[in-house]
Amino acid sequence: LCCSMLFKNMMLQFCVPLIDKTPHTPVHTLTQHKMSAASMLNALKEIATILRAKGTPNEALWASSGLTPPSRLKDVEHAIVALRKTFSVEAKLKIAEEEFAAAELAGVTVEEFREREKKARLRGTAKTGPIERRRREGRDLKLTVHKLAQGDFDLKTDYV
């Protein structure tokens, strides 16, 4: 449990600075507003469509988005990008935690666990190789038969 918290803190140190690269964006953090990120994203998208149509969004929409009311379209789009990055960082953090837990359960390091997973995926793709080759050969044969039926004969000769 202690190692997983350490790993989570390490991931947050490296991932969170990627989110806050646009300090000029007037977006409040999700901890300041007690609302879901999905509803915030929907409100931002709706504001962006209204601003593209040269309209003025109402105050309730501005409040639900977390932006200050006289924001530009560019600022709204930056907020949408920043919010989407938080979604991807949260997803990556969740995947990393799951990997760490699975590796800890297996009694190996995370790197060894990733290597095992990679080998397992490669074994699955090794089975599909001959199938893909047979499909490709079948497509080529069908195309050749179709061309012969149309009258495009293969006039190429093989010299011995």
C-alpha atoms as an extended CHARMM CRD file, in Angstrom:
* protein
*
       160  EXT
         1         1  LEU       CA              0.0000000000        0.0000000000        0.0000000000  PROA      1               0.0000000000
         2         2  CYS       CA              2.8520000000        2.3530000000        0.8160000000  PROA      2               0.0000000000
         3         3  CYS       CA              4.5380000000        1.6310000000       -2.5230000000  PROA      3               0.0000000000
         4         4  SER       CA              1.3340000000        2.2940000000       -4.4480000000  PROA      4               0.0000000000
         5         5  MET       CA              0.9330000000        5.6920000000       -2.7640000000  PROA      5               0.0000000000
         6         6  LEU       CA              4.5550000000        6.4810000000       -3.5710000000  PROA      6               0.0000000000
         7         7  PHE       CA              3.9840000000        5.4630000000       -7.1920000000  PROA      7               0.0000000000
         8         8  LYS       CA              0.8050000000        7.5900000000       -7.3770000000  PROA      8               0.0000000000
         9         9  ASN       CA              2.6190000000       10.6250000000       -5.9690000000  PROA      9               0.0000000000
        10        10  MET       CA              5.4540000000       10.1010000000       -8.4420000000  PROA      10              0.0000000000
        11        11  MET       CA              2.9870000000        9.9150000000      -11.3580000000  PROA      11              0.0000000000
        12        12  LEU       CA              1.2230000000       13.0580000000      -10.1450000000  PROA      12              0.0000000000
        13        13  GLN       CA              4.5290000000       14.9280000000       -9.9920000000  PROA      13              0.0000000000
        14        14  PHE       CA              5.2920000000       14.1050000000      -13.6120000000  PROA      14              0.0000000000
        15        15  CYS       CA              1.7720000000       14.3070000000      -15.0650000000  PROA      15              0.0000000000
        16        16  VAL       CA              0.2460000000       17.3370000000      -13.3370000000  PROA      16              0.0000000000
        17        17  PRO       CA              2.7780000000       19.8660000000      -14.7140000000  PROA      17              0.0000000000
        18        18  LEU       CA              1.7050000000       18.7560000000      -18.1980000000  PROA      18              0.0000000000
        19        19  ILE       CA             -1.8330000000       19.9060000000      -17.4340000000  PROA      19              0.0000000000
        20        20  ASP       CA             -0.9610000000       23.3890000000      -16.2000000000  PROA      20              0.0000000000
        21        21  LYS       CA              1.0380000000       24.5880000000      -19.2200000000  PROA      21              0.0000000000
        22        22  THR       CA             -1.4380000000       27.3700000000      -19.9960000000  PROA      22              0.0000000000
        23        23  PRO       CA             -1.4290000000       29.6920000000      -16.9670000000  PROA      23              0.0000000000
        24        24  HSD       CA             -3.2250000000       32.4420000000      -18.9020000000  PROA      24              0.0000000000
        25        25  THR       CA             -6.3230000000       30.2900000000      -19.3110000000  PROA      25              0.0000000000
        26        26  PRO       CA             -8.9810000000       31.4760000000      -16.8580000000  PROA      26              0.0000000000
        27        27  VAL       CA            -10.0200000000       27.9550000000      -15.8890000000  PROA      27              0.0000000000
        28        28  HSD       CA            -10.6630000000       27.1870000000      -12.2680000000  PROA      28              0.0000000000
        29        29  THR       CA             -9.5040000000       23.8300000000      -11.0430000000  PROA      29              0.0000000000
        30        30  LEU       CA            -11.9490000000       21.0240000000      -10.4670000000  PROA      30              0.0000000000
        31        31  THR       CA            -11.2110000000       21.0970000000       -6.7440000000  PROA      31              0.0000000000
        32        32  GLN       CA            -12.4590000000       24.6830000000       -6.5090000000  PROA      32              0.0000000000
        33        33  HSD       CA            -15.7110000000       23.7990000000       -8.2420000000  PROA      33              0.0000000000
        34        34  LYS       CA            -17.5490000000       20.8120000000       -6.8480000000  PROA      34              0.0000000000
        35        35  MET       CA            -18.8890000000       19.6500000000      -10.1940000000  PROA      35              0.0000000000
        36        36  SER       CA            -18.1550000000       16.7630000000      -12.4570000000  PROA      36              0.0000000000
        37        37  ALA       CA            -15.6280000000       17.1760000000      -15.2080000000  PROA      37              0.0000000000
        38        38  ALA       CA            -18.0060000000       15.7050000000      -17.7840000000  PROA      38              0.0000000000
        39        39  SER       CA            -20.6650000000       18.3640000000      -17.1610000000  PROA      39              0.0000000000
        40        40  MET       CA            -17.9520000000       21.0160000000      -17.2350000000  PROA      40              0.0000000000
        41        41  LEU       CA            -16.7200000000       19.7140000000      -20.5940000000  PROA      41              0.0000000000
        42        42  ASN       CA            -20.2620000000       19.6910000000      -22.0030000000  PROA      42              0.0000000000
        43        43  ALA       CA            -20.7780000000       23.2870000000      -20.8710000000  PROA      43              0.0000000000
        44        44  LEU       CA            -17.4710000000       24.3440000000      -22.4410000000  PROA      44              0.0000000000
        45        45  LYS       CA            -18.4040000000       22.6800000000      -25.7320000000  PROA      45              0.0000000000
        46        46  GLU       CA            -21.7860000000       24.4020000000      -25.7260000000  PROA      46              0.0000000000
        47        47  ILE       CA            -20.1630000000       27.7800000000      -25.0270000000  PROA      47              0.0000000000
        48        48  ALA       CA            -17.6970000000       27.1960000000      -27.8580000000  PROA      48              0.0000000000
        49        49  THR       CA            -20.5000000000       26.4780000000      -30.3370000000  PROA      49              0.0000000000
        50        50  ILE       CA            -22.4030000000       29.5800000000      -29.2140000000  PROA      50              0.0000000000
        51        51  LEU       CA            -19.2980000000       31.7710000000      -29.4980000000  PROA      51              0.0000000000
        52        52  ARG       CA            -18.5440000000       30.3840000000      -32.9680000000  PROA      52              0.0000000000
        53        53  ALA       CA            -22.0550000000       31.4150000000      -34.0020000000  PROA      53              0.0000000000
        54        54  LYS       CA            -21.3230000000       34.9360000000      -32.6430000000  PROA      54              0.0000000000
        55        55  GLY       CA            -23.8670000000       34.5120000000      -29.8560000000  PROA      55              0.0000000000
        56        56  THR       CA            -23.6640000000       35.2830000000      -26.1540000000  PROA      56              0.0000000000
        57        57  PRO       CA            -23.9570000000       32.4160000000      -23.6700000000  PROA      57              0.0000000000
        58        58  ASN       CA            -26.0770000000       32.9120000000      -20.5600000000  PROA      58              0.0000000000
        59        59  GLU       CA            -24.6770000000       33.2630000000      -17.0320000000  PROA      59              0.0000000000
        60        60  ALA       CA            -25.7370000000       29.7730000000      -15.9390000000  PROA      60              0.0000000000
        61        61  LEU       CA            -23.6930000000       28.2430000000      -18.7400000000  PROA      61              0.0000000000
        62        62  TRP       CA            -20.6620000000       30.3260000000      -17.7910000000  PROA      62              0.0000000000
        63        63  ALA       CA            -21.0540000000       29.2840000000      -14.1480000000  PROA      63              0.0000000000
        64        64  SER       CA            -21.2980000000       25.5900000000      -15.0090000000  PROA      64              0.0000000000
        65        65  SER       CA            -18.2110000000       25.8110000000      -17.2240000000  PROA      65              0.0000000000
        66        66  GLY       CA            -16.0180000000       27.4190000000      -14.5760000000  PROA      66              0.0000000000
        67        67  LEU       CA            -14.8820000000       30.2840000000      -16.8220000000  PROA      67              0.0000000000
        68        68  THR       CA            -15.2410000000       34.0050000000      -16.2500000000  PROA      68              0.0000000000
        69        69  PRO       CA            -18.1060000000       35.3840000000      -18.3980000000  PROA      69              0.0000000000
        70        70  PRO       CA            -16.3240000000       37.6130000000      -20.9210000000  PROA      70              0.0000000000
        71        71  SER       CA            -13.9350000000       34.8990000000      -22.1640000000  PROA      71              0.0000000000
        72        72  ARG       CA            -12.7780000000       34.6080000000      -25.7540000000  PROA      72              0.0000000000
        73        73  LEU       CA            -13.3890000000       31.5860000000      -27.9620000000  PROA      73              0.0000000000
        74        74  LYS       CA             -9.6580000000       30.8890000000      -27.8880000000  PROA      74              0.0000000000
        75        75  ASP       CA             -9.7210000000       30.7360000000      -24.0750000000  PROA      75              0.0000000000
        76        76  VAL       CA            -12.7030000000       28.3740000000      -24.1490000000  PROA      76              0.0000000000
        77        77  GLU       CA            -10.9020000000       26.0860000000      -26.5910000000  PROA      77              0.0000000000
        78        78  HSD       CA             -7.7840000000       26.1350000000      -24.3860000000  PROA      78              0.0000000000
        79        79  ALA       CA             -9.9680000000       25.1700000000      -21.4190000000  PROA      79              0.0000000000
        80        80  ILE       CA            -11.4510000000       22.2650000000      -23.3910000000  PROA      80              0.0000000000
        81        81  VAL       CA             -7.9730000000       21.0230000000      -24.3190000000  PROA      81              0.0000000000
        82        82  ALA       CA             -6.7470000000       21.3560000000      -20.7210000000  PROA      82              0.0000000000
        83        83  LEU       CA             -9.7720000000       19.4720000000      -19.4010000000  PROA      83              0.0000000000
        84        84  ARG       CA             -9.3150000000       16.6830000000      -21.9370000000  PROA      84              0.0000000000
        85        85  LYS       CA             -5.6660000000       16.3990000000      -20.8840000000  PROA      85              0.0000000000
        86        86  THR       CA             -6.7930000000       15.8990000000      -17.2910000000  PROA      86              0.0000000000
        87        87  PHE       CA             -9.0240000000       13.0540000000      -18.4670000000  PROA      87              0.0000000000
        88        88  SER       CA             -6.1140000000       11.3750000000      -20.2590000000  PROA      88              0.0000000000
        89        89  VAL       CA             -3.7680000000       11.8850000000      -17.3060000000  PROA      89              0.0000000000
        90        90  GLU       CA             -6.3460000000       10.3980000000      -14.9370000000  PROA      90              0.0000000000
        91        91  ALA       CA             -6.8150000000        7.4240000000      -17.2590000000  PROA      91              0.0000000000
        92        92  LYS       CA             -3.0550000000        6.8790000000      -17.5480000000  PROA      92              0.0000000000
        93        93  LEU       CA             -2.6970000000        7.1490000000      -13.7870000000  PROA      93              0.0000000000
        94        94  LYS       CA             -5.4440000000        4.5610000000      -13.2940000000  PROA      94              0.0000000000
        95        95  ILE       CA             -3.8000000000        2.1900000000      -15.7930000000  PROA      95              0.0000000000
        96        96  ALA       CA             -0.4210000000        2.6680000000      -14.0890000000  PROA      96              0.0000000000
        97        97  GLU       CA             -1.9580000000        1.9020000000      -10.6910000000  PROA      97              0.0000000000
        98        98  GLU       CA             -3.6000000000       -1.2470000000      -12.0850000000  PROA      98              0.0000000000
        99        99  GLU       CA             -0.2800000000       -2.3440000000      -13.6120000000  PROA      99              0.0000000000
       100       100  PHE       CA              1.4810000000       -1.7250000000      -10.3190000000  PROA      100             0.0000000000
       101       101  ALA       CA             -1.1380000000       -3.7090000000       -8.3860000000  PROA      101             0.0000000000
       102       102  ALA       CA             -0.9830000000       -6.6130000000      -10.8590000000  PROA      102             0.0000000000
       103       103  ALA       CA              2.8230000000       -6.6280000000      -10.7490000000  PROA      103             0.0000000000
       104       104  GLU       CA              2.7860000000       -6.5280000000       -6.9690000000  PROA      104             0.0000000000
       105       105  LEU       CA              0.3090000000       -9.4170000000       -6.9230000000  PROA      105             0.0000000000
       106       106  ALA       CA              2.5230000000      -11.4300000000       -9.2840000000  PROA      106             0.0000000000
       107       107  GLY       CA              5.5910000000      -10.6140000000       -7.1940000000  PROA      107             0.0000000000
       108       108  VAL       CA              7.5730000000       -8.9570000000       -9.9930000000  PROA      108             0.0000000000
       109       109  THR       CA              8.5880000000       -5.4260000000      -10.8530000000  PROA      109             0.0000000000
       110       110  VAL       CA              6.4640000000       -3.2730000000      -13.1260000000  PROA      110             0.0000000000
       111       111  GLU       CA              9.0310000000       -3.5190000000      -15.9440000000  PROA      111             0.0000000000
       112       112  GLU       CA              9.0390000000       -7.3290000000      -15.7840000000  PROA      112             0.0000000000
       113       113  PHE       CA              5.2370000000       -7.3280000000      -15.7410000000  PROA      113             0.0000000000
       114       114  ARG       CA              5.1430000000       -5.1140000000      -18.8440000000  PROA      114             0.0000000000
       115       115  GLU       CA              7.5770000000       -7.4540000000      -20.6210000000  PROA      115             0.0000000000
       116       116  ARG       CA              5.3550000000      -10.4340000000      -19.7980000000  PROA      116             0.0000000000
       117       117  GLU       CA              2.2920000000       -8.6050000000      -21.1130000000  PROA      117             0.0000000000
       118       118  LYS       CA              4.1610000000       -7.6440000000      -24.2750000000  PROA      118             0.0000000000
       119       119  LYS       CA              5.2040000000      -11.2590000000      -24.8780000000  PROA      119             0.0000000000
       120       120  ALA       CA              1.6240000000      -12.4260000000      -24.3290000000  PROA      120             0.0000000000
       121       121  ARG       CA              0.3450000000       -9.8990000000      -26.8800000000  PROA      121             0.0000000000
       122       122  LEU       CA              3.0190000000      -10.9630000000      -29.3700000000  PROA      122             0.0000000000
       123       123  ARG       CA              1.9850000000      -14.6050000000      -28.9730000000  PROA      123             0.0000000000
       124       124  GLY       CA             -1.5420000000      -13.5810000000      -29.9350000000  PROA      124             0.0000000000
       125       125  THR       CA             -0.3400000000      -11.7460000000      -33.0330000000  PROA      125             0.0000000000
       126       126  ALA       CA              1.8270000000      -14.7010000000      -34.0690000000  PROA      126             0.0000000000
       127       127  LYS       CA             -1.3540000000      -16.7410000000      -34.4250000000  PROA      127             0.0000000000
       128       128  THR       CA             -2.9630000000      -14.1650000000      -36.7010000000  PROA      128             0.0000000000
       129       129  GLY       CA             -0.0220000000      -13.9510000000      -39.1350000000  PROA      129             0.0000000000
       130       130  PRO       CA             -0.8360000000      -17.0790000000      -41.1820000000  PROA      130             0.0000000000
       131       131  ILE       CA             -4.5190000000      -16.1740000000      -41.1750000000  PROA      131             0.0000000000
       132       132  GLU       CA             -3.7560000000      -12.7350000000      -42.6100000000  PROA      132             0.0000000000
       133       133  ARG       CA             -1.4710000000      -14.2880000000      -45.2440000000  PROA      133             0.0000000000
       134       134  ARG       CA             -4.2230000000      -16.7050000000      -46.3440000000  PROA      134             0.0000000000
       135       135  ARG       CA             -6.7310000000      -13.8570000000      -46.5270000000  PROA      135             0.0000000000
       136       136  ARG       CA             -4.3380000000      -11.7620000000      -48.6160000000  PROA      136             0.0000000000
       137       137  GLU       CA             -3.7150000000      -14.6790000000      -50.9990000000  PROA      137             0.0000000000
       138       138  GLY       CA             -7.4640000000      -15.2420000000      -51.2820000000  PROA      138             0.0000000000
       139       139  ARG       CA             -8.0400000000      -11.5830000000      -52.1480000000  PROA      139             0.0000000000
       140       140  ASP       CA             -5.3380000000      -11.7210000000      -54.8150000000  PROA      140             0.0000000000
       141       141  LEU       CA             -6.8250000000      -14.9010000000      -56.2990000000  PROA      141             0.0000000000
       142       142  LYS       CA            -10.3030000000      -13.3810000000      -56.3580000000  PROA      142             0.0000000000
       143       143  LEU       CA             -8.9750000000      -10.2490000000      -58.0900000000  PROA      143             0.0000000000
       144       144  THR       CA             -7.1610000000      -12.3610000000      -60.6970000000  PROA      144             0.0000000000
       145       145  VAL       CA            -10.2760000000      -14.4470000000      -61.4020000000  PROA      145             0.0000000000
       146       146  HSD       CA            -12.3420000000      -11.2700000000      -61.6810000000  PROA      146             0.0000000000
       147       147  LYS       CA             -9.8950000000       -9.7250000000      -64.1690000000  PROA      147             0.0000000000
       148       148  LEU       CA             -9.8710000000      -12.9180000000      -66.2460000000  PROA      148             0.0000000000
       149       149  ALA       CA            -13.6680000000      -12.8930000000      -66.3130000000  PROA      149             0.0000000000
       150       150  GLN       CA            -13.6040000000       -9.3270000000      -67.6580000000  PROA      150             0.0000000000
       151       151  GLY       CA            -11.2040000000      -10.2770000000      -70.4370000000  PROA      151             0.0000000000
       152       152  ASP       CA             -7.9630000000       -8.8650000000      -69.0560000000  PROA      152             0.0000000000
       153       153  PHE       CA             -5.7740000000      -11.8630000000      -69.7670000000  PROA      153             0.0000000000
       154       154  ASP       CA             -2.3730000000      -12.3100000000      -68.2390000000  PROA      154             0.0000000000
       155       155  LEU       CA             -0.0490000000      -12.0350000000      -71.2320000000  PROA      155             0.0000000000
       156       156  LYS       CA              3.1090000000      -12.2040000000      -69.1640000000  PROA      156             0.0000000000
       157       157  THR       CA              5.3090000000      -15.1910000000      -70.0120000000  PROA      157             0.0000000000
       158       158  ASP       CA              7.8220000000      -16.8650000000      -67.8030000000  PROA      158             0.0000000000
       159       159  TYR       CA             11.1190000000      -17.5520000000      -69.5250000000  PROA      159             0.0000000000
       160       160  VAL       CA             13.0330000000      -20.6000000000      -68.4490000000  PROA      160             0.0000000000
